[in-house]
CSV table of C-alpha atoms in Angstrom, one decimal:
chain,number,residue,atom,x,y,z
Y,103,UNK,CA,3.3,4.8,20.5
Y,104,UNK,CA,1.5,4.6,17.2
Y,105,UNK,CA,-0.5,2.2,15.0
Y,106,UNK,CA,0.8,1.2,11.6
Y,107,UNK,CA,-1.7,0.3,8.9
Y,108,UNK,CA,-0.9,-1.8,5.8
Y,109,UNK,CA,-3.6,-2.2,3.3
Y,110,UNK,CA,-4.0,-4.3,0.1
Y,111,UNK,CA,-6.5,-5.2,-2.5
Y,112,UNK,CA,-7.8,-8.8,-3.2
Y,113,UNK,CA,-4.6,-10.6,-2.5
Y,114,UNK,CA,-2.9,-13.6,-1.0
Y,115,UNK,CA,-0.7,-12.1,1.8
Y,116,UNK,CA,1.7,-14.5,3.4
Y,117,UNK,CA,3.8,-12.8,6.0
Y,118,UNK,CA,4.6,-9.4,7.3
Y,119,UNK,CA,7.6,-8.2,9.3
Y,120,UNK,CA,7.9,-4.9,11.2
Y,121,UNK,CA,11.3,-3.9,12.7
Y,122,UNK,CA,11.6,-0.8,14.9
Y,123,UNK,CA,12.0,-0.6,18.7
Y,124,UNK,CA,9.9,-3.7,18.7
Y,125,UNK,CA,10.2,-6.6,16.3
Y,126,UNK,CA,7.0,-8.2,15.0
Y,127,UNK,CA,6.7,-11.0,12.5
Y,128,UNK,CA,3.2,-12.0,11.4
Y,129,UNK,CA,2.3,-15.2,9.6
Y,130,UNK,CA,-0.8,-14.3,7.6
Y,131,UNK,CA,-3.5,-17.0,7.6
Y,132,UNK,CA,-2.0,-18.8,10.6
Y,133,UNK,CA,-3.4,-18.9,14.2
Y,134,UNK,CA,-0.2,-20.3,15.7
Y,135,UNK,CA,3.0,-18.9,17.2
Y,136,UNK,CA,6.3,-20.6,16.5
Y,137,UNK,CA,10.0,-20.1,15.8
Y,138,UNK,CA,11.3,-20.6,12.3
Y,139,UNK,CA,14.6,-22.0,11.0
Y,140,UNK,CA,16.1,-18.5,11.2
Y,141,UNK,CA,15.1,-18.3,14.9
Y,142,UNK,CA,12.5,-15.7,14.2
Y,143,UNK,CA,9.4,-15.7,16.4
Y,144,UNK,CA,6.2,-15.6,14.3
Y,145,UNK,CA,2.7,-15.0,15.4
Y,146,UNK,CA,-0.6,-15.6,13.7
Y,147,UNK,CA,-2.6,-12.7,12.2
Y,148,UNK,CA,-5.8,-13.0,14.2
Y,149,UNK,CA,-5.2,-10.0,16.3
Y,150,UNK,CA,-4.2,-7.7,13.4
Y,151,UNK,CA,-7.1,-8.0,10.9
Y,152,UNK,CA,-10.8,-8.9,11.1
Y,153,UNK,CA,-11.6,-9.9,7.6
Y,154,UNK,CA,-10.4,-12.2,4.8
Y,155,UNK,CA,-10.1,-16.0,4.7
Y,156,UNK,CA,-7.3,-18.2,5.8
Y,157,UNK,CA,-6.0,-20.8,3.3
Y,158,UNK,CA,-3.0,-23.2,3.0
Y,159,UNK,CA,-0.7,-23.8,0.1
Y,160,UNK,CA,-0.8,-27.3,-1.3
Y,161,UNK,CA,2.0,-29.4,0.2
Y,162,UNK,CA,3.4,-30.0,-3.3
Y,163,UNK,CA,3.9,-26.3,-3.7
Y,164,UNK,CA,5.4,-25.6,-0.3
Y,165,UNK,CA,8.6,-23.6,-0.3
Y,166,UNK,CA,8.7,-22.5,3.4
Y,167,UNK,CA,6.7,-23.1,6.5
Y,168,UNK,CA,6.1,-19.4,6.9
Y,169,UNK,CA,4.7,-19.2,3.4
Y,170,UNK,CA,2.5,-22.3,3.7
Y,171,UNK,CA,-0.5,-20.2,5.0
Y,172,UNK,CA,-2.0,-17.1,3.5
Y,173,UNK,CA,-5.0,-14.8,3.9
Y,174,UNK,CA,-7.1,-14.1,0.8
Y,175,UNK,CA,-9.5,-11.2,0.4
Y,176,UNK,CA,-12.2,-11.9,-2.1
Y,177,UNK,CA,-15.2,-10.1,-0.6
Y,178,UNK,CA,-15.0,-7.2,-3.0
Y,179,UNK,CA,-14.0,-4.5,-0.5
Y,180,UNK,CA,-11.9,-1.6,-1.7
Y,181,UNK,CA,-9.1,-2.4,0.7
Y,182,UNK,CA,-8.1,-4.7,3.5
Y,183,UNK,CA,-5.8,-3.5,6.3
Y,184,UNK,CA,-3.6,-4.9,9.0
Y,185,UNK,CA,-3.3,-2.7,12.1
Y,186,UNK,CA,-0.1,-3.0,14.1
Y,187,UNK,CA,0.0,-1.1,17.4
Y,188,UNK,CA,2.8,-0.7,20.0
Y,189,UNK,CA,5.2,0.6,17.5
Y,190,UNK,CA,7.1,3.7,18.6
Y,191,UNK,CA,7.5,6.7,16.3
Y,192,UNK,CA,10.7,6.9,14.4
Y,193,UNK,CA,12.3,4.7,11.7
Y,194,UNK,CA,10.4,1.6,10.9
Y,195,UNK,CA,11.4,-1.2,8.5
Y,196,UNK,CA,8.5,-3.1,7.0
Y,197,UNK,CA,8.7,-6.1,4.8
Y,198,UNK,CA,5.7,-7.9,3.2
Y,199,UNK,CA,6.1,-11.2,1.5
Y,200,UNK,CA,3.6,-12.9,-0.9
Y,201,UNK,CA,3.3,-16.4,-2.3
Y,202,UNK,CA,0.2,-17.5,-4.3
Y,203,UNK,CA,1.3,-21.1,-4.6
Y,204,UNK,CA,-1.9,-21.9,-6.6
Y,205,UNK,CA,-3.8,-22.4,-3.3
Y,206,UNK,CA,-7.1,-22.2,-5.0
Y,207,UNK,CA,-6.2,-24.5,-8.0
Y,208,UNK,CA,-7.1,-21.7,-10.4
Y,209,UNK,CA,-3.5,-21.0,-11.6
Y,210,UNK,CA,-4.4,-17.3,-11.6
Y,211,UNK,CA,-1.8,-15.4,-9.5
Y,212,UNK,CA,-3.4,-12.1,-8.4
Y,213,UNK,CA,-2.0,-8.6,-8.9
Y,214,UNK,CA,-2.9,-5.9,-6.5
Y,215,UNK,CA,-1.8,-2.6,-4.9
Y,216,UNK,CA,0.0,-2.4,-1.5
Y,217,UNK,CA,-0.5,0.6,0.7
Y,218,UNK,CA,1.2,2.0,3.7
Y,219,UNK,CA,-0.5,4.4,6.1
Y,220,UNK,CA,-2.7,5.7,3.3
Y,221,UNK,CA,0.1,6.0,0.8
Y,222,UNK,CA,0.7,3.9,-2.3
Y,223,UNK,CA,3.6,1.5,-1.6
Y,224,UNK,CA,3.9,-0.9,-4.5
Y,225,UNK,CA,2.1,-3.0,-7.1
Y,226,UNK,CA,2.4,-6.7,-6.2
Y,227,UNK,CA,2.5,-9.4,-8.9
Y,228,UNK,CA,2.3,-12.8,-7.2
Y,229,UNK,CA,3.5,-16.2,-8.6
Y,230,UNK,CA,2.5,-19.8,-8.4
Y,231,UNK,CA,6.1,-20.9,-8.0
Y,232,UNK,CA,8.2,-18.1,-6.4
Y,233,UNK,CA,7.6,-15.7,-3.5
Y,234,UNK,CA,8.1,-12.0,-3.9
Y,235,UNK,CA,8.7,-9.4,-1.2
Y,236,UNK,CA,8.5,-5.6,-0.9
Y,237,UNK,CA,10.3,-3.6,1.7
Y,238,UNK,CA,10.0,0.0,2.8
Y,239,UNK,CA,11.7,2.1,5.5
Y,240,UNK,CA,9.3,4.6,7.1
Y,241,UNK,CA,10.7,7.6,8.8
Y,242,UNK,CA,8.0,10.0,10.2
Y,243,UNK,CA,6.9,12.0,7.1
Y,244,UNK,CA,9.2,10.3,4.6
Y,245,UNK,CA,9.4,6.8,3.1
Y,246,UNK,CA,12.0,5.0,1.1
Y,247,UNK,CA,12.5,1.7,-0.7
Y,248,UNK,CA,15.7,-0.1,0.4
Y,249,UNK,CA,18.2,-2.4,-1.2
Y,250,UNK,CA,21.0,-4.1,0.7
Y,251,UNK,CA,24.0,-5.9,-0.8
Y,252,UNK,CA,26.6,-8.1,0.9
Y,253,UNK,CA,29.7,-8.3,-1.2
Y,254,UNK,CA,31.6,-11.6,-1.3
Y,255,UNK,CA,28.9,-13.5,0.5
Y,256,UNK,CA,27.4,-16.6,-1.1
Y,257,UNK,CA,24.1,-16.5,1.0
Y,258,UNK,CA,21.6,-14.0,2.1
Y,259,UNK,CA,22.4,-12.6,5.6
Y,260,UNK,CA,19.5,-11.8,7.9
Y,261,UNK,CA,18.3,-12.6,11.5
Y,262,UNK,CA,19.8,-13.8,13.8
Y,263,UNK,CA,23.0,-12.5,12.2
Y,264,UNK,CA,21.2,-9.1,11.8
Y,265,UNK,CA,19.2,-8.2,14.9
Y,266,UNK,CA,16.9,-6.0,12.7
Y,267,UNK,CA,16.3,-8.8,10.2
Y,268,UNK,CA,17.5,-6.6,7.3
Y,269,UNK,CA,18.0,-8.7,4.2
Y,270,UNK,CA,21.6,-8.5,2.8
Y,271,UNK,CA,21.5,-10.0,-0.7
Y,272,UNK,CA,24.8,-11.5,-2.0
Y,273,UNK,CA,26.3,-9.6,-5.0
Y,274,UNK,CA,27.4,-11.6,-8.0
Y,275,UNK,CA,31.0,-10.6,-8.6
Y,276,UNK,CA,31.4,-8.7,-11.9
Y,277,UNK,CA,34.0,-6.7,-13.8
Y,278,UNK,CA,36.9,-8.5,-12.3
Y,279,UNK,CA,35.8,-8.3,-8.6
Y,280,UNK,CA,37.3,-11.0,-6.5
Y,281,UNK,CA,35.4,-12.4,-3.4
Y,282,UNK,CA,37.5,-12.6,-0.2
Y,283,UNK,CA,36.8,-13.5,3.4
Y,284,UNK,CA,38.0,-11.7,6.5
Y,285,UNK,CA,39.9,-13.2,9.5
Y,286,UNK,CA,38.8,-10.3,11.8
Y,287,UNK,CA,36.9,-10.9,15.0
Y,288,UNK,CA,34.2,-8.3,15.6
Y,289,UNK,CA,32.2,-7.2,18.6
Y,290,UNK,CA,28.5,-7.3,18.1
Y,291,UNK,CA,26.8,-5.1,17.2
Y,292,UNK,CA,29.2,-2.8,15.4
Y,293,UNK,CA,29.1,0.5,17.3
Y,294,UNK,CA,28.8,2.8,14.4
Y,295,UNK,CA,26.0,4.6,12.5
Y,296,UNK,CA,23.5,2.1,11.3
Y,297,UNK,CA,25.1,-0.9,13.1
Y,298,UNK,CA,25.9,-3.2,10.2
Y,299,UNK,CA,25.9,-6.9,11.3
Y,300,UNK,CA,29.4,-8.4,11.7
Y,301,UNK,CA,28.4,-11.2,9.3
Y,302,UNK,CA,28.4,-8.8,6.3
Y,303,UNK,CA,31.9,-7.5,7.3
Y,304,UNK,CA,33.3,-11.0,7.2
Y,305,UNK,CA,33.1,-10.9,3.4
Y,306,UNK,CA,34.2,-8.5,0.8
Y,307,UNK,CA,35.2,-8.1,-2.8
Y,308,UNK,CA,38.5,-6.5,-4.0
Y,309,UNK,CA,39.6,-5.2,-7.3
Y,310,UNK,CA,41.8,-7.4,-9.5
Y,311,UNK,CA,44.9,-5.4,-8.9
Y,312,UNK,CA,46.3,-2.5,-6.8
Y,313,UNK,CA,45.8,-0.1,-9.7
Y,314,UNK,CA,42.3,-1.3,-10.6
Y,315,UNK,CA,39.0,0.3,-9.6
Y,316,UNK,CA,35.7,-1.2,-8.5
Y,317,UNK,CA,32.6,0.0,-10.4
Y,318,UNK,CA,29.5,-0.3,-8.3
Y,319,UNK,CA,26.2,-1.4,-9.8
Y,320,UNK,CA,23.7,0.6,-7.8
Y,321,UNK,CA,20.4,-0.3,-9.5
Y,322,UNK,CA,19.2,3.3,-9.7
Y,323,UNK,CA,16.0,4.0,-11.6
Y,324,UNK,CA,15.9,5.5,-15.1
Y,325,UNK,CA,14.8,8.9,-13.9
Y,326,UNK,CA,16.5,11.2,-11.4
Y,327,UNK,CA,15.4,10.1,-7.9
Y,328,UNK,CA,16.5,11.3,-4.5
Y,329,UNK,CA,18.7,8.6,-2.9
Y,330,UNK,CA,20.5,7.8,0.3
Y,331,UNK,CA,23.5,5.4,0.1
Y,332,UNK,CA,25.4,3.7,2.9
Y,333,UNK,CA,28.7,2.0,2.1
Y,334,UNK,CA,30.7,-0.1,4.6
Y,335,UNK,CA,34.4,-0.8,4.5
Y,336,UNK,CA,36.4,-3.2,6.8
Y,337,UNK,CA,39.9,-4.5,6.3
Y,338,UNK,CA,40.0,-8.3,5.8
Y,339,UNK,CA,43.4,-9.0,7.4
Y,340,UNK,CA,45.9,-7.3,9.6
Y,341,UNK,CA,48.2,-5.4,7.2
Y,342,UNK,CA,52.0,-5.6,7.3
Y,343,UNK,CA,54.0,-2.4,7.9
Y,344,UNK,CA,54.7,-2.0,4.2
Y,345,UNK,CA,51.1,-2.5,3.1
Y,346,UNK,CA,48.5,0.2,2.6
Y,347,UNK,CA,45.0,0.1,1.4
Y,348,UNK,CA,43.6,3.4,0.5
Y,349,UNK,CA,41.0,4.6,-2.0
Y,350,UNK,CA,38.4,7.3,-2.7
Y,351,UNK,CA,34.7,7.0,-3.7
Y,352,UNK,CA,34.1,8.7,-7.1
Y,353,UNK,CA,30.7,9.8,-8.3
Y,354,UNK,CA,30.4,10.4,-12.1
Y,355,UNK,CA,34.2,10.2,-12.4
Y,356,UNK,CA,34.8,12.9,-9.8
Y,357,UNK,CA,36.2,12.5,-6.3
Y,358,UNK,CA,33.3,12.2,-3.8
Y,359,UNK,CA,35.1,11.4,-0.6
Y,360,UNK,CA,38.3,11.8,1.4
Y,361,UNK,CA,40.7,8.8,1.2
Y,362,UNK,CA,39.3,5.7,2.9
Y,363,UNK,CA,41.6,3.5,5.1
Y,364,UNK,CA,39.5,0.5,6.1
Y,365,UNK,CA,40.1,-0.4,9.7
Y,366,UNK,CA,40.8,-4.0,10.8
Y,367,UNK,CA,38.3,-5.5,13.3
Y,368,UNK,CA,36.1,-2.4,12.9
Y,369,UNK,CA,34.3,-0.6,10.1
Y,370,UNK,CA,34.1,2.7,8.3
Y,371,UNK,CA,30.7,3.9,7.1
Y,372,UNK,CA,30.3,6.4,4.4
Y,373,UNK,CA,26.9,7.8,3.4
Y,374,UNK,CA,25.5,10.2,0.9
Y,375,UNK,CA,22.4,12.3,1.3
Y,376,UNK,CA,20.6,15.1,-0.5
Y,377,UNK,CA,21.6,13.8,-3.9
Y,378,UNK,CA,19.7,12.5,-6.9
Y,379,UNK,CA,20.7,9.7,-9.1
Y,380,UNK,CA,19.6,7.7,-12.1
Y,381,UNK,CA,21.0,4.9,-14.4
Y,382,UNK,CA,23.4,7.5,-15.8
Y,383,UNK,CA,24.9,8.0,-12.3
Y,384,UNK,CA,28.1,6.0,-11.6
Y,385,UNK,CA,29.9,5.2,-8.4
Y,386,UNK,CA,33.4,3.7,-8.2
Y,387,UNK,CA,36.2,3.0,-5.7
Y,388,UNK,CA,39.5,4.4,-7.1
Y,389,UNK,CA,42.9,3.6,-5.4
Y,390,UNK,CA,45.0,6.5,-4.2
Y,391,UNK,CA,48.6,7.0,-5.2
Y,392,UNK,CA,49.9,5.7,-1.8
Y,393,UNK,CA,47.9,2.5,-1.9
Y,394,UNK,CA,49.7,-0.8,-2.3
Y,395,UNK,CA,46.6,-3.0,-2.1
Y,396,UNK,CA,43.4,-2.9,-4.3
Y,397,UNK,CA,40.2,-1.2,-3.1
Y,398,UNK,CA,37.6,-3.3,-1.3
Y,399,UNK,CA,34.0,-3.1,-0.2
Y,400,UNK,CA,32.0,-5.2,2.3
Y,401,UNK,CA,28.4,-4.0,2.1
Y,402,UNK,CA,26.1,-1.3,0.7
Y,403,UNK,CA,22.6,0.0,1.3
Y,404,UNK,CA,20.7,2.0,-1.3
Y,405,UNK,CA,17.5,3.9,-0.3
Y,406,UNK,CA,15.2,5.4,-3.0
Y,407,UNK,CA,13.5,8.2,-1.1
Y,408,UNK,CA,9.8,8.7,-1.8
Y,409,UNK,CA,7.6,11.7,-1.6
Y,410,UNK,CA,6.4,13.1,1.7
Y,411,UNK,CA,3.8,10.8,3.2
Y,412,UNK,CA,0.3,12.1,3.6
Y,413,UNK,CA,-0.8,13.1,7.1
Y,414,UNK,CA,-4.0,11.1,6.5
Y,415,UNK,CA,-7.7,11.8,6.9
Y,416,UNK,CA,-8.6,14.8,9.0
Y,417,UNK,CA,-8.3,13.9,12.7
Y,418,UNK,CA,-11.8,15.2,13.5
Y,419,UNK,CA,-13.3,12.7,11.1
Y,420,UNK,CA,-11.1,9.9,12.3
Y,421,UNK,CA,-12.4,10.6,15.9
Y,422,UNK,CA,-16.0,10.5,14.8
Y,423,UNK,CA,-15.6,7.3,12.8
Y,424,UNK,CA,-14.0,5.7,15.8
Y,425,UNK,CA,-17.1,6.6,17.8
Y,426,UNK,CA,-19.3,4.9,15.2
Y,427,UNK,CA,-17.1,1.8,15.1
Y,428,UNK,CA,-17.1,1.6,18.9
Y,429,UNK,CA,-20.9,1.7,19.0
Y,430,UNK,CA,-21.5,-0.6,16.1
Y,431,UNK,CA,-19.3,-3.7,15.9
Y,432,UNK,CA,-20.2,-4.5,12.3
Y,433,UNK,CA,-18.3,-1.4,11.3
Y,434,UNK,CA,-15.1,-2.6,13.0
Y,435,UNK,CA,-14.0,-4.7,10.0
Y,436,UNK,CA,-12.9,-1.5,8.2
Y,437,UNK,CA,-9.5,-0.2,9.2
Y,438,UNK,CA,-6.6,1.8,7.7
Y,439,UNK,CA,-6.9,5.4,6.6
Y,440,UNK,CA,-10.6,6.0,5.9
Y,441,UNK,CA,-10.1,8.2,2.8
Y,442,UNK,CA,-6.6,7.5,1.5
Y,443,UNK,CA,-5.3,6.8,-0.9
Y,444,UNK,CA,-8.1,7.7,-3.3
Y,445,UNK,CA,-10.1,6.0,-4.6
Y,446,UNK,CA,-9.7,3.3,-1.9
Y,447,UNK,CA,-12.0,4.9,0.7
Y,448,UNK,CA,-14.0,2.9,3.2
Y,449,UNK,CA,-17.0,1.4,1.5
Y,450,UNK,CA,-19.6,3.4,3.5
Y,451,UNK,CA,-18.1,6.9,3.3
Y,452,UNK,CA,-17.4,9.6,0.7
Y,453,UNK,CA,-14.4,11.9,1.1
Y,454,UNK,CA,-13.4,15.3,-0.3
Y,455,UNK,CA,-10.3,15.6,-2.6
Y,456,UNK,CA,-8.3,17.9,-0.3
Y,457,UNK,CA,-4.7,16.9,0.6
Y,458,UNK,CA,-6.0,16.3,4.1
Y,459,UNK,CA,-9.4,14.9,3.1
Y,460,UNK,CA,-12.7,15.3,5.0
Y,461,UNK,CA,-15.4,12.8,5.3
Y,462,UNK,CA,-18.5,14.3,3.5
Y,463,UNK,CA,-21.0,11.4,3.6
Y,464,UNK,CA,-22.0,8.4,5.6
Y,465,UNK,CA,-23.9,5.6,3.8
Y,466,UNK,CA,-25.0,3.3,6.6
Y,467,UNK,CA,-28.3,2.2,5.2
Y,468,UNK,CA,-29.2,-1.5,5.8
Y,469,UNK,CA,-26.1,-2.1,7.9
Y,470,UNK,CA,-28.0,-3.8,10.8
Y,471,UNK,CA,-27.2,-0.9,13.2
Y,472,UNK,CA,-29.1,-1.1,16.5
Y,473,UNK,CA,-29.1,0.9,19.7
Y,474,UNK,CA,-28.3,4.6,20.3
Y,475,UNK,CA,-26.5,6.8,17.9
Y,476,UNK,CA,-23.1,7.8,19.4
Y,477,UNK,CA,-21.8,11.4,19.3
Y,478,UNK,CA,-19.9,12.0,16.0
Y,479,UNK,CA,-20.3,15.8,16.1
Y,480,UNK,CA,-16.6,16.3,15.3
Y,481,UNK,CA,-17.4,15.3,11.7
Y,482,UNK,CA,-18.4,18.8,10.8
Y,483,UNK,CA,-17.8,18.4,7.1
Y,484,UNK,CA,-20.7,15.9,6.7
Y,485,UNK,CA,-23.1,16.8,3.9
Y,486,UNK,CA,-25.1,13.5,3.8
Y,487,UNK,CA,-26.0,11.0,6.5
Y,488,UNK,CA,-27.9,7.9,5.3
Y,489,UNK,CA,-29.2,5.7,8.1
Y,490,UNK,CA,-32.2,4.1,6.4
Y,491,UNK,CA,-33.4,0.5,7.2
Y,492,UNK,CA,-31.6,0.0,10.5
Y,493,UNK,CA,-32.9,-0.5,14.1
Y,494,UNK,CA,-31.7,2.6,15.8
Y,495,UNK,CA,-33.4,3.6,19.0
Y,496,UNK,CA,-33.7,6.5,21.4
Y,497,UNK,CA,-33.8,10.2,20.9
Y,498,UNK,CA,-32.4,11.8,17.7
Y,499,UNK,CA,-29.2,13.4,18.9
Y,500,UNK,CA,-29.2,17.2,19.1
Y,501,UNK,CA,-25.8,17.5,17.5
Y,502,UNK,CA,-27.3,16.5,14.1
Y,503,UNK,CA,-29.0,19.9,14.0
Y,504,UNK,CA,-25.7,21.7,14.5
Y,505,UNK,CA,-23.6,20.1,11.7
Y,506,UNK,CA,-22.9,23.2,9.5
Y,507,UNK,CA,-22.6,21.4,6.1
Y,508,UNK,CA,-25.4,18.8,6.5
Y,509,UNK,CA,-27.7,18.8,3.5
Y,510,UNK,CA,-29.4,15.4,3.5
Y,511,UNK,CA,-30.4,13.2,6.4
Y,512,UNK,CA,-32.0,10.0,5.4
Y,513,UNK,CA,-33.4,7.8,8.1
Y,514,UNK,CA,-36.0,5.0,8.5
Y,515,UNK,CA,-35.8,3.9,12.0
Y,516,UNK,CA,-39.2,3.7,13.7
Y,517,UNK,CA,-37.8,3.5,17.2
Y,518,UNK,CA,-36.0,6.8,16.9
Y,519,UNK,CA,-38.0,9.5,18.6
Y,520,UNK,CA,-38.1,13.3,19.0
Y,521,UNK,CA,-40.0,13.6,22.3
Y,522,UNK,CA,-38.9,10.5,24.3
Y,523,UNK,CA,-36.9,11.0,27.5
Y,524,UNK,CA,-33.1,10.8,27.1
Y,525,UNK,CA,-30.9,9.6,29.9
Y,526,UNK,CA,-28.2,11.9,31.1
Y,527,UNK,CA,-25.5,9.5,29.7
Y,528,UNK,CA,-26.9,9.4,26.2
Y,529,UNK,CA,-23.9,8.9,24.0
Y,530,UNK,CA,-25.6,10.7,21.1
Y,531,UNK,CA,-25.4,14.0,22.9
Y,532,UNK,CA,-29.1,14.4,23.7
Y,533,UNK,CA,-30.2,16.3,26.8
Y,534,UNK,CA,-32.3,14.9,29.6
Y,535,UNK,CA,-35.8,16.2,30.0
Y,536,UNK,CA,-38.5,16.7,27.4
Y,537,UNK,CA,-38.2,20.4,26.7
Y,538,UNK,CA,-34.9,20.2,24.9
Y,539,UNK,CA,-35.9,17.0,23.1
Y,540,UNK,CA,-38.9,18.7,21.7
Y,541,UNK,CA,-36.6,21.3,20.2
Y,542,UNK,CA,-34.5,18.8,18.3
Y,543,UNK,CA,-36.7,18.6,15.2
Y,544,UNK,CA,-37.0,22.4,14.9
Y,545,UNK,CA,-33.2,22.6,15.1
Y,546,UNK,CA,-32.8,19.9,12.4
Y,547,UNK,CA,-35.4,21.5,10.1
Y,548,UNK,CA,-34.0,25.0,10.8
Y,549,UNK,CA,-30.5,24.0,9.8
Y,550,UNK,CA,-31.3,21.7,6.9
Y,551,UNK,CA,-34.3,23.4,5.3
Y,552,UNK,CA,-32.6,26.8,5.4
Y,553,UNK,CA,-30.1,25.2,3.1
Y,554,UNK,CA,-32.9,24.2,0.7
Y,555,UNK,CA,-32.5,20.6,1.6
Y,556,UNK,CA,-35.0,17.7,1.8
Y,557,UNK,CA,-35.1,15.8,5.1
Y,558,UNK,CA,-36.5,12.4,4.6
Y,559,UNK,CA,-38.2,11.0,7.8
Y,560,UNK,CA,-40.8,8.4,8.4
Y,561,UNK,CA,-44.2,9.7,9.3
Y,562,UNK,CA,-44.0,8.4,12.8
Y,563,UNK,CA,-40.8,10.5,13.4
Y,564,UNK,CA,-42.8,13.8,12.7
C-alpha cells in the first residue's frame, strides 16, 4: 500500500477523485458523506488534510452539490497537501475539480499550481461561473495526461456506466461523420484490455460513404510529445452475409495497422505505444478494398506521457522528519514531499538541489515545541539546526554530536541540560547515567568547532 499526496497553492479546491484498486471521492470543504446523482459515494476531506478553511459557494452560483463546498488556503504556506493512504501501487487515475463560484464576494478567481507526489501537474485557472478539472494517470515512475472521447454519444459517460469513473466526453461530429447507435447487447465489463464500458460501445460514428475515410482529431500538442493511444471498435448491427466492414488505421497517410473487422456484441482494441506525435501528426480510418460498409469508431483514449516522476526527498530525511512530526503535533500540518518540487519546500526546512534532495536545515525557532527531542539522526545531511525560543526539556541528545555535516546549532531552551539523568527510553537517543551525558557537550563542540563553526547556547547550557 502507498500514500498519494496532492499539493496545491492558495486555491479553492472542490473535489478530488482517485481510482485504482480502491475508489475514493473526496468532497473538499465538506464534513459529510453522501451519494450523488451519479451514484458516486463522496466523503468529506477532514481525514485527508489538516489545514485550510471550509467555505460554501453562494446558492445563486451553485452548479452541483459536489461543488457547493470548497477548501481555501490563504495562510501563506508554500503548499497545501492532501494525503490519501490505502492505495495500492500500480496505475492510479486522479481527477481534481475546481470551482471558485465567487464564494468570497471578491470576484477574483485564483490561479495556482497543482502538484502530484512532488511533481508539477498543472496550472489551474479557476472561474466564477464554470468548473474546471484536471486528470492524470499515475503509473509507478511515469505520469500521463488523459483525454477520452465517446463518438456518437450526446452526453458524457462516467460512473456508474464506467466502474472506474473515467470521463468519456462526446465528440462533436465533423468532416461528414454520421452518429449511429448500436443494437448490440454487451456483457459488463468488456473482457478486453482496458475494459471500455459497454455504454461507450453503444454509440459510434461512421464515414459518409463506404469509400470515405474518417479523419480523427487527436488534440495533440504543438511539439513532439510521447503519446499512448487506445482506439475501440465494435460493430453496431449484425451484418448480412453480403456485408463487410473492414478498414485500416493510417498514421501520416501510411498504413499503421492490419485490417480491422469490428466484432458484433464485442470489441476490438487497438493501441499505440512508443511513438511521438504533434499537431502535424494525422490519424485516419481508411476502408479496405473488400469493405462494403464505411469505417466506424466507438471510442478513443489519448494519453500524453510525461517525464519520469521524481523519487522524492531522500528517505533518510523523510524518516527523520516523520519522527519530529510524531513528537511535535504542531508540525503535522505539513505534508506532501518535503523538498519537491522546488521551490515549494516545507516552510521550516531547507533542501539541497540534488535530483533526490537532502534536507540541509531545520528552522524550528519559536514553534512552541515542548518535551524531549526525538531521534532524527538519520538526517545526516543537516548543516543547520535552529531550535531557539522553544520549551524543549531533558538531555541534549548525543546523536547531535555525530551529525557529520552539522555546522550551526542554535538553541535557547533553558530546560535542556547536559548533565541531567536521561531515562533509558529517551527518544532523543541519550544514554542513561551521568558519565555519558557529561560527554555530550565535548562531542558537540568537538564535531562543530573542528569545522570552524559557532555553536550558540545559552549560558545555563554550558
